[in-house]
Amino acid sequence: MAVFTVTRKETTPFDGQKPGTSGLRKKVTVFKQPHYLHNFVQSTFNALPADKVKGATLVVSGDGRYFSKDAVQIIIKMAAANGVRRVWVGQDSLLSTPAVSAVIRERVGADGSKATGAFILTASHNPGGPHEDFGIKYNMENGGPAPEAITDNIYANTKIIKEYLIAEDLPDIDISVISVSSFSGPGGPFDVDVFDSTTDYVKLMKSIFDFKSIQKLLACPKFTFCYDALHGVAGIYAKRIFVGELGANESSLLNCTPKEDFGGGHPDPNLTYAKELVAKMGLGKLSSEHEPPEFGAAADGDADRNMILGKRFFVTPSDSVAIIAANAVDAIPYFASGLKGVARSMPTSAALDVVAKNLNLKFFEVPTGWKFFGNLMDAGLCSVCGEESFGTGSDHIREKDGIWAVLAWLSILAFKNKDKLNGEKLVTVEDIVRGHWATYGRHYYTRYDYENVDAGAAKQLMEHLVNLQSSLDNLNKAIKEIRSDVSDVAQADEFEYKDPVDGSVSKHQGIRFLFADGSRLVFRLSGTGSEGATIRVYIEQYENDSTKTGRDSQEALAPLVEVAIKLSKMEGFTGRSAPTVIT
Ligand code: VG1
Ligand code: CO
């Protein structure tokens, strides 16, 4: 057995290694600086309880973006040197973020070992390549992202780090081949187990959904299907599940071969970046002449996000989670005995709230970022949750799950069509959404993103909004001068969350303007960018008059959008007359 030694390397701290909404994301050029990744990995080891490092089993993999292969080898060598017992790596270092969560929770090694954590190598929906983004985040034993107490501790360690440990003489592992490599170090044995990236995840999905009913739906000639992985890691799961297990045609998969640079695109499943799918579905200017498929979906780079589309129809993510929650018990075997509760992030529309109220379910509103759902799920308080940012999931794992969301929608479609597959017409995605609005009312919703604006200007804009909140009277006067046809602001604040399980408090989670008629304006700064600042403006309006739920959403929201832009002095502070992305 090959023997390795441990080297202590001197190092000095780097500025700015603070994990954001979902891990540390920077340009590849930043990550490639000598010691940069090493410092962050060692700081993570230093921040974890000793027994989660020494003798532990860790997962290391990601969405396969540029620099992942180098990063995996570095982390393996550092894990060995820090006394980790074994590292599990998905073949080719590929594991989607939800699959990592599943592997931590479900996979049992040949010797009965279980993983207690994972380094996930991804910058998610950010572009990849030598001049684009890389990212790394740590997930815990429950399969979910490290909570703020841990990420704060990691950051504190990055500021004082003086040395890191590395097994420099450990050979590089061939991660393209499924095999176990065994070594012996000063602390004892060390193994690297390269395993199939899809098996554990596929098994979990089969235990949640009724694959037979989805097979029947996909076999129906009237039901046409299309899935776009945007060259992210979702492609390997899409091939196994949609084609291999469920019988979809191979030609229904777009961009399902993972690429280090996502084919030069922006692997973000929204109406702006998922261009090919959007055109195929008959949406947008690029509409094709062909009859669009009945159902379309896309994923982001690490496959935790999803966009759901019907024929010429867009489902907002806020509606999607509400519709899944409303239909889960009937359509998805995993939920047959009922939902424990539901939750959404603060900026997500209140469509889910209405479902929770009608179905008498526990309901929670948490800050942006999936890490806040984990405690609720661990405590048995939440079954289904979602974010407006194309994230939907359940307590089957502790990450949002793009493929799961598609399977949830296919299950609902299969359920609604179970007696219609031989008939004239199927119940469509659009029918389901319009039916939902008729029952629960509609939350018109849009998000404006101003990407890569000057960080100082963004800070000033946010300060300006906080100042406006000091007097409701003055605020309402200012709003009425912009538009006299919007309702009054009844409450204005900065969102603050007290975790009902561990009592931890998270402050400054977004600036809210809550109108008397239920409309909302929310402003936040993104915590996932790698450069400059991104301002997100969330605009929402509730309509429960069923004769008014069929309007064009941008038109219905135009008065509130005008208020948001003028009240925040967006152009004055940032120089931007239009957002980068509208969803
Ligand atoms: C964004 C989204 C947030 C999501 C996060 C990670 O964060 O708004 O809802 O949880 O990305 O998603 P921010 O701070 O940029 O608004 V992923 O798929 O990029 O890991
Ligand atoms: Co993602």
mmCIF file of N, CA and C and ligand atoms in Angstrom, residues 124-125 300 302 304-305 400, ligand 2:
data_model
loop_
_atom_site.group_PDB
_atom_site.id
_atom_site.type_symbol
_atom_site.label_atom_id
_atom_site.label_comp_id
_atom_site.label_asym_id
_atom_site.label_seq_id
_atom_site.Cartn_x
_atom_site.Cartn_y
_atom_site.Cartn_z
ATOM 1 N N SER A 124 -22.750 27.164 -9.005
ATOM 2 C CA SER A 124 -24.177 27.033 -9.290
ATOM 3 C C SER A 124 -24.601 27.630 -10.626
ATOM 4 N N HIS A 125 -25.391 28.708 -10.586
ATOM 5 C CA HIS A 125 -25.931 29.290 -11.819
ATOM 6 C C HIS A 125 -24.969 30.296 -12.442
ATOM 7 N N ASP A 300 -30.045 24.496 -13.487
ATOM 8 C CA ASP A 300 -28.825 25.312 -13.457
ATOM 9 C C ASP A 300 -27.607 24.392 -13.425
ATOM 10 N N ASP A 302 -25.490 23.235 -11.228
ATOM 11 C CA ASP A 302 -25.365 22.153 -10.237
ATOM 12 C C ASP A 302 -26.688 21.431 -10.009
ATOM 13 N N ASP A 304 -29.608 22.135 -8.865
ATOM 14 C CA ASP A 304 -30.545 22.306 -7.753
ATOM 15 C C ASP A 304 -31.702 23.238 -8.136
ATOM 16 N N ARG A 305 -31.556 23.987 -9.234
ATOM 17 C CA ARG A 305 -32.656 24.862 -9.660
ATOM 18 C C ARG A 305 -33.482 24.219 -10.758
ATOM 19 N N LYS A 400 -32.225 22.212 -2.396
ATOM 20 C CA LYS A 400 -33.251 22.272 -3.417
ATOM 21 C C LYS A 400 -32.881 21.283 -4.514
HETATM 22 CO CO CO B 2 -27.633 25.955 -8.133
#
